[in-house]
Structures are given as C-alpha cells and as structure tokens.
Amino acid sequence: MKKRLEKLRQTLKNNSIDAVFIKSPANRRYLSGFTGTAGALFISQTKACLITDFRYIQQAQKQCREFEIIEQTASIFASLGKLVKETNAHLLGFEKEYLTYADYELLEKNTEAELRAVEGLVEEIRLFKDEEELSLLKEAASIADKAFDHITKFIKPGLKEIEVSNELEFFMRKQGAVSSSFDIIVASGWRSALPHGVASNKAIESGELVTLDFGAYYKGYCSDITRTVAVGEPSGELKKIYQTVYEAQLKAVAEIKPGMSGVEADAIAREYIKKQGYGNYFGHGLGHGLGMEVHEGPRLSPKGNRKLEPGMVVTVEPGVYVPETGGTRIEDDIVITKQGNEKLTHSPKEIMIVGE
Ligand code: GLY
Ligand code: MN
C-alpha cells in the first residue's frame, strides 16, 4: 500500500494537484485496503485519510494501517471540507467518472479549494499489477478453471441455463470466491449468438453449442473466462464457427507481446476471422484489462491505442456470433511479460462434447 500511495503522490506532484478526493470503490480499496461499502479518501503530500461512518470505524482501523481514520460528521463532504482547510489545499482533484452531479454540488458547497476533474490517476497505477495482485489474480483464475472442469461434467441436455449458472456460482463460492465477478453468461443454441446472453430459463438441447462466460471474485480480484462446449454432436456450420474462433484465439495468445498496441493485438484475431469469412460477426474488441474490476484498462480493440507493457493483465476473447445459427467465444486471462505473455487460465480449449 505504501508504494501505491507514493506513486499517487508523485502523480499529484506532476499534475500540480495539492490533494485528491477518491470515491471509486476499487480505487479506494486499492490505495487503502478498505473493503467497506461507504467511505472516501483524502490524500495530499502529507496526509492520507479515510473518511467513513460509524458502521465501519473499527474495520477501517484494522484494514487501513497507512491511513488516518476519520468518522464523518454531518457528511463525508463536511469532513472533507475540514481536511481541505487544515491542509491548506488550494487545488483539489476529484474523479470525474465517479462523482455524481449531486456529489459535485456538495463538494462545491463544502470546500474552499479550486476543484479539478481528473481522470485515470489511480487507474494508470492499477494497470501494472504487483506481485501480490498477480498471485490473487492467479488464484481467481484457478478457481474459474476448476469450475469449468466441474461444469463440463454437470451439463446435460434438459438442464436450464440458469441451473448451470447457479451451479457454477455455488461451486466457485465453495472454492473460496466471494461471488461471481459478474452476471454469469450461459448461452445455448440460438442464444449462443448473443455475445452477452446472461443465463435464462431456456433448456439446453442436444446438438447445441453452449457459451459459458464466468469468473471468480476473490479477495478483491476478478477472473474472467469463456469456454464454449458442444452438448452432443454439433452441425458442420457450428464446428466451423468453433474452429475459426479457436484458431484466432490461439494465434492471438501466441503472438501478443509487450510493445504491441491494443489495436495491433486485436488485429491478430480480427484479420484471421475475416479471412475465414466471419468478419461481420465479430463485433466487439479482442479483450480488456482485468484486475479489481472485471473491465479496466488497457483495451485490446480497434480503439486501444495504449501500448502493452509487462505487468498488465488482459483478457483475449475473440468471438463469432451468427444470428439464428449460434456462436462461440473463447477467453483466457493473460499477463504481459518481458518476452510475451503468460496465461493465468489454463482450461482446455479444443472442442469438447459434453452431456453424453
Ligand atoms: N466476461 C464478460 C465481459 O468481458 O464482458
Ligand atoms: Mn471478458
């Protein structure tokens, strides 16, 4: 935590910001270790405070050793106002993506500092995972791998998608996950052509592809894996879709390395899928950063200009979705290394026929 604070203070210095107000739950936890659901940070060159309410004081004192814990008075903003005065902060940064308009009004009313909307100050630091974060991400990925292995033996024709999703979630919780890292996608048959087909009451039938996209939320970190399985023998067209995505995904994982931009990484899979005639059916980016949030920077997509660097963790998830016919997505989590990348998820990817 100390290193993280040092990095943020350097960023504040570089931007001539006297202090910053942090409200985003992920940024708050990343900097302070606080897991409560209410509270905000005030960080200047000399002070690091967590303002929270009565419910969380004892917890915060245990979790946030580097921080002074302040019990809010009338409101977080009133307490913040006092800190701004005490530290003589003239320029106060706030996270423009996390403050509501109502928050902003309260900020204006309660502080005398000049306000500066800032973007990505902490997120930039979070792009580079430290050793502790990598070990938590590996554990989150390992829980997802175990869950995939379990679910391949559980799926049978006649089961509803929602039953499969419930089983996945319960299994991951039994392995130590706090929860699923997002609403689980179980998309079978025609629904596998929905890139985000959250599990429904549809029953799974023989001959269908089933896309399973899920992840574990473990000690503040997320995994995100997708596998598509066949329940019984799929048609030739479905097999071709699967093979195209499979080859594209293998190729991307094999070639992604530092120095490459998100655009270039995305193009590896996109060009391959285009060549196989499915260019119009891959309508999302190749991947996204992964960490405390399931979607964070950097992006691997036609808009991802950022260069990949060692320590970044991203997903690689090409997909092909043909309306009415079906679709496939295959997704791994990888960490960029000095030489290339290393996979965090290890579940098999060759087409697997289950439920027989
Ligand atoms: N796994 C869900 C997503 O990446 O959007
Ligand atoms: Mn994903």
XYZ file of C-alpha atoms and ligand atoms in Angstrom:
362
model
C 0.000 0.000 0.000
C 2.888 2.348 0.797
C 4.274 2.043 -2.747
C 0.846 2.742 -4.221
C 0.491 5.906 -2.150
C 3.995 7.014 -3.163
C 3.129 6.571 -6.822
C -0.100 8.529 -6.454
C 1.678 11.351 -4.624
C 4.195 11.567 -7.442
C 1.330 11.817 -9.932
C -0.277 14.581 -7.873
C 3.029 16.456 -7.870
C 3.427 16.046 -11.626
C -0.041 17.497 -12.139
C 0.324 20.287 -9.519
C -2.661 18.955 -7.572
C -2.482 19.571 -3.802
C -4.842 16.784 -2.774
C -7.267 14.312 -4.270
C -10.674 13.016 -3.210
C -11.166 9.310 -4.049
C -14.622 7.820 -4.093
C -14.459 4.894 -6.540
C -14.732 1.636 -4.538
C -11.928 -0.070 -6.486
C -9.520 2.884 -6.225
C -10.388 3.293 -2.559
C -9.642 -0.364 -1.810
C -6.508 -0.402 -3.970
C -4.953 2.507 -2.095
C -6.164 1.840 1.438
C -7.179 -1.821 1.709
C -10.651 -0.778 2.926
C -13.359 -3.257 1.918
C -16.376 -1.397 3.319
C -19.051 -0.066 1.029
C -19.130 3.555 2.234
C -16.274 5.979 2.569
C -13.853 8.203 0.702
C -10.147 9.007 0.749
C -8.426 12.354 1.067
C -4.779 12.174 0.004
C -2.270 15.008 -0.030
C 1.539 15.005 0.193
C 1.368 14.886 3.980
C -1.969 13.294 4.779
C -3.768 10.069 3.889
C -7.243 9.887 5.455
C -10.200 7.575 5.117
C -13.489 9.249 5.964
C -16.239 6.775 6.788
C -19.222 6.386 9.096
C -19.786 4.749 12.475
C -20.507 1.310 10.937
C -17.004 0.957 9.517
C -14.670 2.645 12.009
C -13.322 -0.500 13.700
C -12.978 -2.343 10.395
C -11.147 0.588 8.788
C -8.744 0.869 11.727
C -7.780 -2.777 11.205
C -7.621 -2.703 7.405
C -6.028 0.671 6.659
C -2.776 0.911 8.588
C -1.359 3.703 6.416
C -4.446 5.866 6.831
C -5.837 8.169 9.466
C -9.458 7.106 10.028
C -11.936 9.935 10.353
C -15.525 9.355 11.426
C -17.667 11.566 9.266
C -19.607 14.318 10.968
C -22.591 15.738 9.080
C -21.446 14.100 5.839
C -18.329 12.905 4.040
C -18.221 16.257 2.294
C -18.352 18.247 5.540
C -15.405 16.205 6.885
C -13.595 16.647 3.602
C -14.095 20.416 3.825
C -12.322 20.434 7.192
C -9.376 18.460 5.813
C -9.038 20.803 2.859
C -8.891 23.755 5.258
C -6.471 22.052 7.647
C -4.017 21.132 4.897
C -4.415 24.418 3.091
C -5.067 22.557 -0.183
C -5.729 25.071 -2.965
C -6.349 22.634 -5.784
C -8.429 19.522 -5.059
C -8.755 16.766 -7.649
C -11.862 14.569 -7.868
C -12.588 11.539 -10.031
C -14.772 12.813 -12.820
C -16.046 9.362 -13.699
C -17.277 8.546 -10.210
C -18.822 11.709 -8.795
C -22.491 12.336 -9.403
C -23.709 15.838 -10.095
C -25.193 15.896 -6.585
C -21.761 14.965 -5.164
C -20.191 17.765 -7.149
C -22.637 20.280 -5.735
C -21.780 19.101 -2.213
C -18.082 19.312 -3.000
C -18.502 22.929 -4.127
C -20.585 23.805 -1.104
C -18.284 22.230 1.480
C -14.767 23.001 0.270
C -12.993 26.227 -0.452
C -10.443 24.698 -2.811
C -10.428 25.059 -6.552
C -11.828 21.812 -7.969
C -10.151 19.860 -10.772
C -11.831 16.953 -12.547
C -9.228 14.229 -13.008
C -9.397 11.001 -14.963
C -7.477 7.769 -14.553
C -4.938 8.925 -11.922
C -5.232 5.750 -9.865
C -6.323 3.595 -12.803
C -2.989 4.339 -14.502
C -1.149 2.918 -11.484
C -3.541 -0.058 -11.356
C -2.613 -1.012 -14.939
C 0.616 -2.556 -13.627
C -0.042 -5.449 -11.298
C 2.399 -6.042 -8.439
C 3.389 -9.492 -7.162
C 0.611 -9.643 -4.582
C -2.010 -8.710 -7.161
C -0.698 -11.280 -9.620
C -0.917 -14.029 -7.057
C -4.549 -13.089 -6.261
C -5.398 -12.943 -9.968
C -3.835 -16.382 -10.439
C -5.919 -17.781 -7.605
C -9.102 -16.194 -9.045
C -8.223 -17.753 -12.421
C -7.544 -21.132 -10.857
C -10.988 -21.130 -9.195
C -12.534 -20.431 -12.613
C -10.537 -23.293 -14.173
C -11.745 -25.707 -11.504
C -15.314 -24.512 -12.031
C -15.064 -25.157 -15.767
C -13.807 -28.673 -15.178
C -16.696 -29.259 -12.760
C -19.376 -27.842 -15.034
C -18.356 -29.931 -18.050
C -19.377 -32.993 -16.011
C -22.586 -31.330 -14.802
C -24.121 -30.108 -18.083
C -26.760 -32.415 -19.555
C -29.454 -31.885 -22.187
C -32.669 -30.740 -20.475
C -30.934 -28.604 -17.830
C -31.870 -24.933 -17.878
C -29.142 -22.350 -18.474
C -29.932 -20.814 -15.096
C -29.337 -24.149 -13.363
C -25.893 -24.307 -14.944
C -25.155 -20.741 -13.876
C -26.303 -21.419 -10.284
C -24.067 -24.480 -10.123
C -21.077 -22.504 -11.404
C -21.593 -19.758 -8.843
C -22.089 -22.132 -5.925
C -19.048 -24.155 -6.933
C -16.829 -21.047 -7.149
C -18.033 -19.879 -3.729
C -17.185 -23.273 -2.262
C -13.655 -22.822 -3.672
C -13.235 -19.541 -1.784
C -14.697 -16.946 -4.151
C -16.780 -14.223 -2.514
C -19.067 -14.253 -5.536
C -19.078 -14.448 -9.269
C -17.187 -11.491 -10.772
C -20.209 -10.577 -12.984
C -23.589 -11.985 -14.029
C -22.779 -15.400 -15.472
C -23.376 -15.934 -19.176
C -24.768 -19.316 -20.183
C -25.966 -19.033 -23.765
C -27.117 -22.177 -25.565
C -28.276 -22.901 -29.111
C -29.569 -19.776 -30.855
C -28.737 -17.788 -27.684
C -25.019 -18.538 -28.167
C -25.202 -15.897 -30.909
C -25.918 -13.313 -28.163
C -22.484 -12.101 -27.062
C -23.854 -11.331 -23.595
C -26.610 -13.894 -23.183
C -26.927 -13.921 -19.388
C -28.300 -17.315 -18.258
C -32.034 -17.684 -18.913
C -34.753 -20.275 -18.349
C -34.054 -21.857 -21.731
C -33.370 -25.597 -21.547
C -30.154 -26.836 -23.170
C -30.721 -29.269 -26.039
C -28.563 -31.865 -27.717
C -26.674 -30.580 -30.776
C -26.275 -27.083 -29.323
C -23.205 -25.034 -28.542
C -23.218 -23.525 -25.053
C -21.122 -20.484 -24.254
C -20.116 -20.220 -20.600
C -18.605 -16.881 -19.548
C -17.918 -16.503 -15.849
C -15.270 -15.608 -13.304
C -14.464 -15.664 -9.624
C -14.303 -12.582 -7.424
C -11.558 -13.476 -4.972
C -10.057 -11.196 -2.298
C -10.843 -8.117 -4.375
C -9.681 -9.522 -7.743
C -11.578 -10.884 -10.740
C -11.076 -13.667 -13.205
C -12.986 -13.812 -16.484
C -13.024 -16.951 -18.589
C -15.141 -18.108 -21.508
C -15.396 -21.570 -22.964
C -17.906 -22.841 -25.494
C -18.821 -26.514 -25.309
C -20.934 -28.720 -27.527
C -23.766 -30.733 -25.989
C -23.907 -33.744 -28.268
C -22.594 -33.592 -31.836
C -22.836 -30.066 -33.359
C -23.594 -29.324 -37.039
C -20.818 -28.700 -39.592
C -21.506 -24.947 -39.580
C -21.219 -24.747 -35.788
C -17.974 -26.732 -35.938
C -16.587 -24.280 -38.496
C -17.522 -21.313 -36.276
C -15.854 -23.012 -33.313
C -12.682 -23.849 -35.225
C -12.373 -20.275 -36.516
C -12.600 -18.766 -33.026
C -10.297 -21.443 -31.615
C -7.569 -20.745 -34.184
C -7.961 -16.979 -33.801
C -7.678 -17.209 -30.024
C -4.610 -19.489 -30.126
C -2.924 -17.196 -32.625
C -3.599 -14.072 -30.542
C -2.334 -15.650 -27.304
C 0.769 -16.934 -29.114
C 1.628 -13.531 -30.596
C 0.664 -10.915 -28.002
C 3.773 -9.296 -26.528
C 4.931 -6.043 -24.965
C 5.394 -3.057 -27.253
C 2.350 -4.031 -29.278
C -0.644 -1.675 -29.105
C -4.151 -2.823 -28.217
C -5.074 -2.170 -31.862
C -2.311 -4.476 -33.112
C -3.224 -7.229 -30.646
C -6.875 -7.016 -31.688
C -5.945 -7.182 -35.373
C -4.254 -10.593 -34.964
C -7.578 -12.295 -34.256
C -9.713 -9.930 -36.339
C -7.726 -10.487 -39.549
C -7.850 -14.252 -39.104
C -11.615 -14.269 -38.501
C -12.117 -12.016 -41.535
C -10.147 -14.435 -43.731
C -12.432 -17.278 -42.669
C -15.455 -15.227 -43.825
C -16.801 -14.261 -40.403
C -15.513 -10.667 -40.295
C -19.022 -9.240 -39.855
C -19.755 -11.498 -36.908
C -17.005 -10.376 -34.520
C -18.452 -7.100 -33.286
C -16.556 -6.465 -30.058
C -12.955 -5.874 -29.063
C -10.491 -8.723 -28.528
C -10.115 -8.067 -24.815
C -9.863 -5.752 -21.837
C -7.754 -5.208 -18.777
C -8.610 -7.207 -15.695
C -7.911 -6.658 -12.014
C -10.022 -5.315 -9.180
C -12.676 -4.677 -11.793
C -13.709 -7.068 -14.483
C -13.351 -4.359 -17.111
C -10.424 -2.000 -16.773
C -7.583 -0.729 -18.948
C -5.930 -1.375 -21.303
C -8.290 -2.191 -24.156
C -7.437 -4.639 -26.906
C -9.640 -3.271 -29.641
C -9.574 -1.105 -32.768
C -9.646 1.828 -30.285
C -6.936 0.545 -27.927
C -4.022 2.857 -28.665
C -2.141 2.149 -25.452
C 0.985 0.010 -25.819
C 1.063 -3.236 -23.849
C 3.705 -3.419 -21.127
C 4.900 -6.108 -18.712
C 2.658 -6.406 -15.657
C -0.578 -5.613 -17.480
C -3.282 -8.284 -17.243
C -5.740 -8.596 -20.111
C -8.338 -10.966 -21.500
C -8.115 -12.461 -25.000
C -11.628 -13.279 -26.154
C -12.453 -13.418 -29.836
C -15.970 -14.494 -30.760
C -18.145 -15.197 -33.779
C -21.904 -14.784 -33.442
C -24.147 -15.790 -36.330
C -27.774 -14.805 -35.633
C -30.205 -17.761 -35.527
C -27.337 -20.246 -36.045
C -25.163 -19.862 -32.971
C -21.832 -18.585 -31.818
C -18.618 -19.238 -29.969
C -16.342 -17.208 -27.720
C -13.127 -18.437 -26.111
C -11.456 -16.289 -23.466
C -8.283 -16.544 -21.424
C -6.689 -14.161 -18.950
C -3.017 -13.402 -19.595
C -0.299 -11.296 -18.003
C 2.088 -9.453 -20.305
C 5.683 -10.452 -19.525
C 9.058 -9.154 -20.747
C 9.163 -11.756 -23.525
C 5.496 -12.194 -24.416
C 2.722 -13.273 -22.125
C 1.798 -15.941 -19.630
C -1.646 -17.466 -19.283
C -3.482 -17.268 -15.961
C -6.352 -19.513 -17.079
C -5.494 -22.991 -18.271
C -8.762 -24.766 -19.118
C -8.700 -26.856 -22.317
C -9.879 -25.150 -25.488
C -10.234 -27.913 -28.072
C -13.886 -28.512 -28.878
C -15.367 -30.614 -26.084
C -18.519 -32.660 -26.412
C -20.280 -32.883 -23.053
C -23.504 -34.273 -21.601
C -23.468 -37.622 -23.330
N -16.963 -11.592 -19.419
C -17.814 -10.535 -19.706
C -17.142 -9.481 -20.476
O -15.958 -9.495 -20.681
O -17.793 -8.553 -20.876
Mn -14.179 -10.613 -20.730
